mmCIF file of C-alpha atoms in Angstrom:
data_model
loop_
_atom_site.group_PDB
_atom_site.id
_atom_site.type_symbol
_atom_site.label_atom_id
_atom_site.label_comp_id
_atom_site.label_asym_id
_atom_site.label_seq_id
_atom_site.Cartn_x
_atom_site.Cartn_y
_atom_site.Cartn_z
ATOM 1 C CA MET A 1 15.574 -0.178 -13.793
ATOM 2 C CA MET A 2 16.400 2.538 -16.291
ATOM 3 C CA ASN A 3 19.704 4.402 -16.679
ATOM 4 C CA PRO A 4 20.022 6.813 -13.718
ATOM 5 C CA LEU A 5 20.852 9.612 -16.192
ATOM 6 C CA PRO A 6 18.464 9.095 -19.133
ATOM 7 C CA GLU A 7 18.971 11.006 -22.366
ATOM 8 C CA LEU A 8 15.802 12.970 -23.063
ATOM 9 C CA PRO A 9 15.501 15.182 -26.161
ATOM 10 C CA GLY A 10 14.578 18.710 -25.131
ATOM 11 C CA PHE A 11 16.072 18.452 -21.646
ATOM 12 C CA GLU A 12 19.524 18.667 -20.102
ATOM 13 C CA ILE A 13 19.599 16.316 -17.115
ATOM 14 C CA LEU A 14 21.463 17.897 -14.197
ATOM 15 C CA SER A 15 21.031 15.278 -11.473
ATOM 16 C CA VAL A 16 18.865 12.403 -10.324
ATOM 17 C CA VAL A 17 16.640 13.078 -7.329
ATOM 18 C CA ARG A 18 15.465 9.463 -7.128
ATOM 19 C CA ALA A 19 15.848 6.371 -9.316
ATOM 20 C CA ALA A 20 13.018 4.008 -8.302
ATOM 21 C CA ASN A 21 11.916 0.675 -9.764
ATOM 22 C CA THR A 22 9.493 2.077 -12.312
ATOM 23 C CA TYR A 23 10.428 5.745 -12.663
ATOM 24 C CA THR A 24 13.194 8.305 -12.210
ATOM 25 C CA VAL A 25 12.771 11.834 -10.858
ATOM 26 C CA CYS A 26 15.415 14.205 -12.242
ATOM 27 C CA ARG A 27 16.438 17.805 -11.948
ATOM 28 C CA ALA A 28 16.871 19.290 -15.441
ATOM 29 C CA VAL A 29 16.860 22.357 -17.681
ATOM 30 C CA ARG A 30 14.287 22.539 -20.480
ATOM 31 C CA HIS A 31 15.950 23.638 -23.712
ATOM 32 C CA GLU A 32 13.067 25.652 -25.183
ATOM 33 C CA ASP A 33 12.987 28.221 -22.374
ATOM 34 C CA GLN A 34 16.119 27.360 -20.332
ATOM 35 C CA ARG A 35 13.858 26.884 -17.331
ATOM 36 C CA PRO A 36 15.001 24.771 -14.346
ATOM 37 C CA VAL A 37 12.487 21.957 -13.937
ATOM 38 C CA VAL A 38 11.949 18.684 -12.138
ATOM 39 C CA ILE A 39 10.773 15.827 -14.341
ATOM 40 C CA LYS A 40 9.498 12.296 -13.865
ATOM 41 C CA VAL A 41 10.217 9.720 -16.554
ATOM 42 C CA LEU A 42 9.004 6.119 -16.545
ATOM 43 C CA ALA A 43 11.476 3.257 -16.808
ATOM 44 C CA ASP A 44 9.461 1.579 -19.578
ATOM 45 C CA ARG A 45 9.908 3.331 -22.917
ATOM 46 C CA THR A 46 6.865 1.698 -24.497
ATOM 47 C CA ALA A 47 3.859 3.964 -24.903
ATOM 48 C CA ASP A 48 1.570 1.850 -22.724
ATOM 49 C CA PRO A 49 -1.882 3.522 -22.758
ATOM 50 C CA LEU A 50 -2.468 2.418 -19.158
ATOM 51 C CA GLU A 51 0.759 4.057 -17.951
ATOM 52 C CA THR A 52 -0.055 7.201 -19.917
ATOM 53 C CA GLU A 53 -3.440 7.323 -18.208
ATOM 54 C CA ARG A 54 -1.816 6.834 -14.810
ATOM 55 C CA LEU A 55 0.481 9.788 -15.479
ATOM 56 C CA ARG A 56 -2.549 11.914 -16.361
ATOM 57 C CA HIS A 57 -4.165 10.693 -13.144
ATOM 58 C CA GLU A 58 -1.133 11.841 -11.148
ATOM 59 C CA VAL A 59 -1.306 15.302 -12.716
ATOM 60 C CA ALA A 60 -5.007 15.494 -11.779
ATOM 61 C CA VAL A 61 -4.385 14.333 -8.192
ATOM 62 C CA SER A 62 -1.548 16.834 -7.799
ATOM 63 C CA ALA A 63 -3.888 19.623 -8.912
ATOM 64 C CA GLU A 64 -6.607 18.359 -6.554
ATOM 65 C CA LEU A 65 -4.170 18.508 -3.629
ATOM 66 C CA GLY A 66 -3.135 22.028 -4.596
ATOM 67 C CA GLY A 67 0.531 21.091 -4.599
ATOM 68 C CA VAL A 68 0.428 20.163 -0.886
ATOM 69 C CA HIS A 69 2.384 16.920 -0.338
ATOM 70 C CA ALA A 70 2.560 16.571 -4.128
ATOM 71 C CA ILE A 71 4.903 17.730 -6.866
ATOM 72 C CA PRO A 72 2.794 20.378 -8.691
ATOM 73 C CA TRP A 73 3.053 18.833 -12.159
ATOM 74 C CA GLU A 74 2.250 21.365 -14.864
ATOM 75 C CA SER A 75 2.262 19.243 -17.999
ATOM 76 C CA MET A 76 2.937 15.870 -19.579
ATOM 77 C CA GLU A 77 5.320 16.110 -22.529
ATOM 78 C CA GLN A 78 6.825 13.776 -25.102
ATOM 79 C CA ALA A 79 10.623 13.497 -24.959
ATOM 80 C CA GLY A 80 11.808 11.069 -27.610
ATOM 81 C CA GLN A 81 10.358 7.671 -26.714
ATOM 82 C CA HIS A 82 9.391 8.794 -23.230
ATOM 83 C CA ARG A 83 6.418 10.616 -21.781
ATOM 84 C CA VAL A 84 7.548 12.860 -18.928
ATOM 85 C CA LEU A 85 5.863 14.964 -16.275
ATOM 86 C CA VAL A 86 7.256 18.478 -15.863
ATOM 87 C CA ALA A 87 7.102 20.908 -12.925
ATOM 88 C CA ALA A 88 9.041 23.882 -11.596
ATOM 89 C CA ASP A 89 12.210 22.863 -9.760
ATOM 90 C CA ARG A 90 11.788 23.367 -6.018
ATOM 91 C CA ALA A 91 15.092 21.669 -5.125
ATOM 92 C CA TYR A 92 13.349 18.698 -3.525
ATOM 93 C CA VAL A 93 15.497 16.626 -1.172
ATOM 94 C CA PRO A 94 14.877 12.850 -0.910
ATOM 95 C CA ILE A 95 14.268 11.448 2.573
ATOM 96 C CA GLU A 96 16.747 8.569 2.498
ATOM 97 C CA THR A 97 17.088 7.405 6.118
ATOM 98 C CA PRO A 98 14.171 8.852 8.085
ATOM 99 C CA THR A 99 14.473 9.766 11.750
ATOM 100 C CA LEU A 100 11.506 9.203 14.049
ATOM 101 C CA ARG A 101 10.622 12.875 13.591
ATOM 102 C CA ASP A 102 10.644 12.334 9.807
ATOM 103 C CA VAL A 103 8.353 9.334 10.313
ATOM 104 C CA VAL A 104 5.910 11.519 12.263
ATOM 105 C CA ASP A 105 5.865 14.012 9.385
ATOM 106 C CA ILE A 106 5.330 11.189 6.869
ATOM 107 C CA CYS A 107 2.370 9.889 8.900
ATOM 108 C CA ASN A 108 0.839 13.361 8.991
ATOM 109 C CA ALA A 109 1.282 13.661 5.211
ATOM 110 C CA VAL A 110 -0.505 10.325 4.724
ATOM 111 C CA ALA A 111 -3.246 11.519 7.106
ATOM 112 C CA ASP A 112 -3.692 14.696 5.033
ATOM 113 C CA LEU A 113 -4.007 12.542 1.911
ATOM 114 C CA HIS A 114 -6.668 10.360 3.563
ATOM 115 C CA GLU A 115 -8.560 13.426 4.757
ATOM 116 C CA CYS A 116 -8.795 14.440 1.098
ATOM 117 C CA SER A 117 -10.597 11.089 0.572
ATOM 118 C CA LEU A 118 -7.628 9.544 -1.238
ATOM 119 C CA MET A 119 -5.861 6.224 -0.591
ATOM 120 C CA HIS A 120 -2.296 5.956 -1.850
ATOM 121 C CA LEU A 121 -2.059 2.128 -2.243
ATOM 122 C CA GLY A 122 1.569 2.316 -3.360
ATOM 123 C CA LEU A 123 3.483 3.387 -0.271
ATOM 124 C CA GLY A 124 6.954 2.022 0.375
ATOM 125 C CA PRO A 125 10.187 3.135 2.032
ATOM 126 C CA VAL A 126 11.412 4.974 -1.089
ATOM 127 C CA GLN A 127 8.606 7.414 -1.743
ATOM 128 C CA TYR A 128 9.165 10.692 0.088
ATOM 129 C CA LEU A 129 10.799 14.066 -0.591
ATOM 130 C CA ARG A 130 11.212 17.277 1.409
ATOM 131 C CA ASP A 131 10.234 20.646 -0.008
ATOM 132 C CA PRO A 132 12.976 22.893 1.454
ATOM 133 C CA ALA A 133 10.800 25.992 1.058
ATOM 134 C CA THR A 134 7.986 24.667 3.279
ATOM 135 C CA ASN A 135 9.631 21.639 4.966
ATOM 136 C CA ASP A 136 6.574 19.621 3.859
ATOM 137 C CA VAL A 137 6.804 15.923 3.049
ATOM 138 C CA VAL A 138 6.064 15.388 -0.654
ATOM 139 C CA PHE A 139 4.941 12.124 -2.287
ATOM 140 C CA GLU A 140 7.051 11.628 -5.380
ATOM 141 C CA ASP A 141 4.603 9.147 -6.934
ATOM 142 C CA LEU A 142 0.799 9.384 -6.859
ATOM 143 C CA ARG A 143 -0.099 7.200 -9.851
ATOM 144 C CA THR A 144 -1.677 4.502 -7.665
ATOM 145 C CA THR A 145 -4.011 6.730 -5.643
ATOM 146 C CA ARG A 146 -7.697 5.843 -5.504
ATOM 147 C CA SER A 147 -10.748 7.632 -4.176
ATOM 148 C CA MET A 148 -12.040 6.488 -0.791
ATOM 149 C CA VAL A 149 -15.558 7.395 -1.915
ATOM 150 C CA ASN A 150 -15.624 4.935 -4.819
ATOM 151 C CA ASN A 151 -12.831 2.592 -3.775
ATOM 152 C CA ARG A 152 -12.982 -0.042 -6.489
ATOM 153 C CA VAL A 153 -9.494 -1.504 -6.444
ATOM 154 C CA ASP A 154 -8.131 -3.912 -9.047
ATOM 155 C CA ARG A 155 -6.391 -6.281 -6.632
ATOM 156 C CA SER A 156 -5.031 -8.511 -9.399
ATOM 157 C CA ALA A 157 -3.344 -5.501 -11.031
ATOM 158 C CA MET A 158 -1.701 -4.602 -7.710
ATOM 159 C CA GLN A 159 -0.301 -8.125 -7.432
ATOM 160 C CA ARG A 160 1.119 -8.041 -10.970
ATOM 161 C CA GLU A 161 3.415 -5.168 -9.976
ATOM 162 C CA ARG A 162 6.065 -7.318 -8.321
ATOM 163 C CA HIS A 163 7.933 -4.403 -6.742
ATOM 164 C CA ARG A 164 4.811 -3.638 -4.658
ATOM 165 C CA LEU A 165 4.411 -7.162 -3.258
ATOM 166 C CA PRO A 166 6.680 -6.617 -0.209
ATOM 167 C CA TYR A 167 4.295 -3.838 0.950
ATOM 168 C CA LEU A 168 0.966 -5.390 -0.074
ATOM 169 C CA ALA A 169 -1.655 -5.390 2.686
ATOM 170 C CA PRO A 170 -3.367 -8.782 3.212
ATOM 171 C CA GLU A 171 -6.712 -7.421 2.024
ATOM 172 C CA LEU A 172 -5.114 -6.459 -1.313
ATOM 173 C CA SER A 173 -4.137 -10.082 -1.940
ATOM 174 C CA GLY A 174 -7.677 -11.095 -2.888
ATOM 175 C CA ARG A 175 -7.427 -13.978 -0.393
ATOM 176 C CA THR A 176 -9.496 -12.342 2.353
ATOM 177 C CA ASP A 177 -12.995 -10.934 2.580
ATOM 178 C CA HIS A 178 -11.823 -7.671 4.166
ATOM 179 C CA GLN A 179 -12.761 -4.452 2.427
ATOM 180 C CA VAL A 180 -9.884 -2.418 0.985
ATOM 181 C CA ASP A 181 -9.730 1.050 2.520
ATOM 182 C CA HIS A 182 -7.170 3.582 3.784
ATOM 183 C CA ARG A 183 -5.882 1.102 6.373
ATOM 184 C CA ALA A 184 -4.042 -0.726 3.571
ATOM 185 C CA ASP A 185 -1.768 2.341 3.530
ATOM 186 C CA LEU A 186 -1.191 1.953 7.272
ATOM 187 C CA TYR A 187 0.004 -1.629 6.743
ATOM 188 C CA ALA A 188 2.462 -0.441 4.070
ATOM 189 C CA LEU A 189 3.655 2.267 6.465
ATOM 190 C CA GLY A 190 4.230 -0.403 9.110
ATOM 191 C CA ILE A 191 6.410 -2.425 6.719
ATOM 192 C CA SER A 192 8.349 0.723 5.788
ATOM 193 C CA PHE A 193 8.841 1.707 9.446
ATOM 194 C CA PHE A 194 10.090 -1.795 10.219
ATOM 195 C CA GLU A 195 12.684 -1.532 7.440
ATOM 196 C CA TRP A 196 13.799 1.962 8.433
ATOM 197 C CA LEU A 197 14.186 1.136 12.116
ATOM 198 C CA THR A 198 15.678 -2.370 11.892
ATOM 199 C CA GLY A 199 17.471 -2.369 8.537
ATOM 200 C CA GLN A 200 15.574 -5.416 7.271
ATOM 201 C CA HIS A 201 12.183 -6.439 5.919
ATOM 202 C CA PRO A 202 9.908 -8.265 8.402
ATOM 203 C CA PHE A 203 9.447 -11.158 5.948
ATOM 204 C CA VAL A 204 11.750 -13.245 3.768
ATOM 205 C CA ALA A 205 10.257 -14.109 0.372
ATOM 206 C CA THR A 206 11.127 -14.093 -3.320
ATOM 207 C CA THR A 207 8.133 -15.295 -5.346
ATOM 208 C CA PRO A 208 4.672 -13.662 -5.446
ATOM 209 C CA ILE A 209 3.020 -16.593 -3.650
ATOM 210 C CA GLU A 210 5.681 -16.462 -0.912
ATOM 211 C CA TRP A 211 5.038 -12.750 -0.372
ATOM 212 C CA ILE A 212 1.270 -13.257 -0.202
ATOM 213 C CA HIS A 213 1.705 -16.191 2.177
ATOM 214 C CA ALA A 214 3.919 -14.054 4.428
ATOM 215 C CA HIS A 215 1.458 -11.157 4.556
ATOM 216 C CA LEU A 216 -1.452 -13.488 5.314
ATOM 217 C CA ALA A 217 0.053 -16.027 7.692
ATOM 218 C CA ILE A 218 3.523 -15.184 9.067
ATOM 219 C CA VAL A 219 3.946 -13.193 12.278
ATOM 220 C CA PRO A 220 6.781 -10.639 11.896
ATOM 221 C CA PRO A 221 9.631 -10.554 14.431
ATOM 222 C CA GLN A 222 9.583 -8.010 17.240
ATOM 223 C CA THR A 223 11.262 -4.735 16.314
ATOM 224 C CA ASP A 224 12.447 -4.284 19.914
ATOM 225 C CA ASP A 225 14.479 -7.502 19.607
ATOM 226 C CA LEU A 226 16.143 -6.297 16.402
ATOM 227 C CA ASN A 227 16.735 -2.726 17.601
ATOM 228 C CA PRO A 228 16.797 -2.467 21.419
ATOM 229 C CA ASP A 229 17.590 1.266 21.197
ATOM 230 C CA LEU A 230 14.103 2.165 19.950
ATOM 231 C CA PRO A 231 12.075 4.401 22.285
ATOM 232 C CA ARG A 232 9.579 2.514 24.398
ATOM 233 C CA GLY A 233 6.277 1.953 22.621
ATOM 234 C CA VAL A 234 7.538 2.148 19.021
ATOM 235 C CA GLY A 235 7.510 -1.645 18.698
ATOM 236 C CA LYS A 236 3.860 -1.787 19.798
ATOM 237 C CA ILE A 237 2.951 0.828 17.190
ATOM 238 C CA ILE A 238 4.585 -1.198 14.414
ATOM 239 C CA ASP A 239 2.965 -4.419 15.663
ATOM 240 C CA ARG A 240 -0.467 -2.801 15.419
ATOM 241 C CA LEU A 241 0.220 -1.408 11.952
ATOM 242 C CA LEU A 242 1.201 -4.904 10.775
ATOM 243 C CA SER A 243 -1.993 -6.567 12.003
ATOM 244 C CA LYS A 244 -3.406 -8.976 9.421
ATOM 245 C CA ASP A 245 -6.967 -7.815 10.126
ATOM 246 C CA PRO A 246 -7.524 -4.129 9.221
ATOM 247 C CA SER A 247 -9.852 -3.798 12.227
ATOM 248 C CA ASP A 248 -6.883 -4.418 14.543
ATOM 249 C CA ARG A 249 -4.772 -1.625 13.044
ATOM 250 C CA TYR A 250 -4.891 2.057 13.854
ATOM 251 C CA MET A 251 -7.950 3.803 12.499
ATOM 252 C CA THR A 252 -6.029 6.786 11.084
ATOM 253 C CA ALA A 253 -2.496 7.792 10.158
ATOM 254 C CA ARG A 254 -2.968 10.844 12.386
ATOM 255 C CA ALA A 255 -3.302 8.572 15.427
ATOM 256 C CA VAL A 256 -0.043 6.850 14.421
ATOM 257 C CA ALA A 257 1.723 10.229 14.208
ATOM 258 C CA GLN A 258 0.388 11.236 17.622
ATOM 259 C CA ASP A 259 1.558 7.996 19.247
ATOM 260 C CA LEU A 260 5.006 8.265 17.658
ATOM 261 C CA ASP A 261 5.240 11.829 18.924
ATOM 262 C CA ARG A 262 4.405 10.563 22.420
ATOM 263 C CA CYS A 263 7.195 7.977 22.136
ATOM 264 C CA ILE A 264 9.692 10.674 21.154
ATOM 265 C CA ARG A 265 8.677 12.693 24.231
ATOM 266 C CA GLY A 266 8.900 9.618 26.469
ATOM 267 C CA GLU A 267 5.158 9.502 27.122
ATOM 268 C CA PRO A 268 2.932 6.380 27.014
ATOM 269 C CA ILE A 269 1.064 5.723 23.783
ATOM 270 C CA ALA A 270 -2.706 6.196 23.611
ATOM 271 C CA THR A 271 -5.115 3.528 24.778
ATOM 272 C CA GLU A 272 -7.083 1.472 22.285
ATOM 273 C CA ASP A 273 -10.313 3.274 23.223
ATOM 274 C CA GLU A 274 -8.796 6.651 22.348
ATOM 275 C CA GLN A 275 -7.748 5.390 18.929
ATOM 276 C CA ARG A 276 -11.157 3.863 18.148
ATOM 277 C CA ARG A 277 -13.182 7.031 18.552
ATOM 278 C CA PHE A 278 -13.382 7.079 14.737
ATOM 279 C CA PHE A 279 -16.367 5.034 13.575
ATOM 280 C CA GLN A 280 -15.456 2.158 11.278
ATOM 281 C CA ILE A 281 -17.572 -0.897 10.540
ATOM 282 C CA PRO A 282 -15.366 -3.918 11.385
ATOM 283 C CA SER A 283 -14.883 -6.689 8.858
ATOM 284 C CA THR A 284 -14.651 -9.354 11.571
ATOM 285 C CA LEU A 285 -16.943 -12.377 11.158
ATOM 286 C CA TYR A 286 -19.251 -12.739 14.171
ATOM 287 C CA GLY A 287 -21.409 -15.629 15.366
ATOM 288 C CA ARG A 288 -19.840 -18.265 13.119
ATOM 289 C CA ASP A 289 -17.138 -19.647 15.419
ATOM 290 C CA GLY A 290 -18.624 -23.150 15.397
ATOM 291 C CA ASP A 291 -18.938 -23.279 11.607
ATOM 292 C CA LEU A 292 -15.452 -21.854 11.178
ATOM 293 C CA GLN A 293 -14.006 -24.441 13.548
ATOM 294 C CA GLN A 294 -15.682 -27.213 11.532
ATOM 295 C CA LEU A 295 -14.076 -25.918 8.340
ATOM 296 C CA ARG A 296 -10.666 -25.687 9.979
ATOM 297 C CA SER A 297 -10.924 -29.167 11.478
ATOM 298 C CA PHE A 298 -11.954 -30.597 8.111
ATOM 299 C CA PHE A 299 -9.012 -28.963 6.349
ATOM 300 C CA ALA A 300 -6.580 -30.006 9.106
ATOM 301 C CA THR A 301 -7.715 -33.631 8.789
ATOM 302 C CA ILE A 302 -7.323 -33.644 5.004
ATOM 303 C CA THR A 303 -3.878 -32.036 5.312
ATOM 304 C CA ALA A 304 -2.692 -34.506 7.952
ATOM 305 C CA GLU A 305 -3.940 -37.548 6.035
ATOM 306 C CA ARG A 306 -2.828 -36.148 2.648
ATOM 307 C CA SER A 307 -6.157 -37.294 1.258
ATOM 308 C CA SER A 308 -8.892 -35.631 -0.774
ATOM 309 C CA ALA A 309 -12.534 -35.003 0.049
ATOM 310 C CA GLY A 310 -15.377 -32.638 -0.715
ATOM 311 C CA LEU A 311 -17.308 -30.362 1.622
ATOM 312 C CA PHE A 312 -20.508 -28.548 0.651
ATOM 313 C CA ILE A 313 -21.907 -25.478 2.397
ATOM 314 C CA SER A 314 -25.564 -24.723 1.757
ATOM 315 C CA GLY A 315 -27.942 -21.990 2.808
ATOM 316 C CA TYR A 316 -30.082 -19.119 1.611
ATOM 317 C CA SER A 317 -28.576 -16.183 -0.269
ATOM 318 C CA GLY A 318 -27.075 -13.512 1.960
ATOM 319 C CA ILE A 319 -26.540 -15.572 5.125
ATOM 320 C CA GLY A 320 -22.740 -15.340 4.846
ATOM 321 C CA LYS A 321 -21.570 -18.509 3.080
ATOM 322 C CA THR A 322 -18.921 -16.624 1.100
ATOM 323 C CA SER A 323 -17.742 -14.688 4.162
ATOM 324 C CA LEU A 324 -17.369 -17.937 6.087
ATOM 325 C CA ILE A 325 -15.250 -19.506 3.361
ATOM 326 C CA MET A 326 -13.132 -16.378 2.887
ATOM 327 C CA GLU A 327 -12.435 -16.318 6.629
ATOM 328 C CA SER A 328 -10.890 -19.794 6.374
ATOM 329 C CA ILE A 329 -8.514 -18.936 3.528
ATOM 330 C CA SER A 330 -5.675 -18.028 5.904
ATOM 331 C CA ASP A 331 -5.544 -21.681 7.034
ATOM 332 C CA ILE A 332 -5.207 -22.824 3.423
ATOM 333 C CA VAL A 333 -2.516 -20.244 2.698
ATOM 334 C CA ALA A 334 -0.623 -21.231 5.863
ATOM 335 C CA GLU A 335 -0.238 -24.730 4.379
ATOM 336 C CA LYS A 336 0.716 -23.189 1.013
ATOM 337 C CA GLY A 337 -2.459 -24.584 -0.500
ATOM 338 C CA SER A 338 -4.295 -23.247 -3.538
ATOM 339 C CA PHE A 339 -7.661 -21.509 -3.416
ATOM 340 C CA VAL A 340 -9.828 -21.293 -6.526
ATOM 341 C CA ARG A 341 -13.086 -19.383 -6.599
ATOM 342 C CA GLY A 342 -15.868 -18.856 -9.119
ATOM 343 C CA LYS A 343 -19.421 -17.579 -9.084
ATOM 344 C CA TYR A 344 -22.640 -18.481 -10.838
ATOM 345 C CA ASP A 345 -24.892 -15.444 -10.765
ATOM 346 C CA GLN A 346 -28.574 -16.330 -10.951
ATOM 347 C CA LEU A 347 -29.251 -13.058 -12.765
ATOM 348 C CA ASN A 348 -26.902 -14.014 -15.620
ATOM 349 C CA ARG A 349 -28.191 -17.499 -16.411
ATOM 350 C CA ASN A 350 -28.812 -16.502 -20.020
ATOM 351 C CA VAL A 351 -25.112 -15.682 -20.620
ATOM 352 C CA PRO A 352 -23.061 -18.701 -21.824
ATOM 353 C CA TYR A 353 -19.977 -19.571 -19.726
ATOM 354 C CA GLN A 354 -20.779 -16.750 -17.293
ATOM 355 C CA GLY A 355 -19.867 -18.812 -14.191
#
């Protein structure tokens, strides 16, 4: 992590709003016009073209959102060895220890982001500010956002950012066949809520493979056991957010906010049918229970005997061979096994080493 008070030519740093793993948000005065500004500076001083592009992306997303739930960045400037984003100072206040009412507001902010067809894919417990002028929740970092319309996500890149691993949804691990969509944000919210309300992370891990194993295979403890003072129903909300299968989570962040609001008022949370009025094609594998059981039995036998063997799955293209295998990965991960995959595309037979 960088120095909490970085020296930046052209700026007088007044205070640090937030010092995160990869960036610092500061309140400052710009020398050239003596204007009070808020700036974001990355921890890495190297001029990485990818990071520069991500900063430009954040400026574009902020403009697209019209400054709602986003710091309205005006420019990207060079300050010594650093590239910094600059915006007018609105005296943002970090949300350090959220109350349940703060959590409701955060969920509504995430819902607004999703309704603009954007996934955040970088949510964590240290991410949110308050705009005192509007009382809106503001995302202090939007570099990781992706469009929900063309949601091509580089899962391997997400895993390389070690500070994101504690909040990585199972479908972002590359070890499942589930499609990545806005519900990955809901999983990250569930992890954050768990930390805020219990004071600890639901999983214990240190290495990347341990984190991925936890997200795929370990059932988190009950929040009600760790914090008995929580309003009734909050634990069930967190349990649903932390479901391994995206189809078992809430469909929208707005539904999460509404259920939390019911808990605050002492009312029962909504039924599953009410939450599933939003159409979403499930990623659950249907009609292959027998085949899946055969795979699991085969793997269990090999594991118990500590032996080695081969198993071949054949069939016409498109009948679901890959989906069947991907569905069984959780069993391999549960035993801390390794999964290696490759593909030989029949349309690329003329390309050497294409497999």
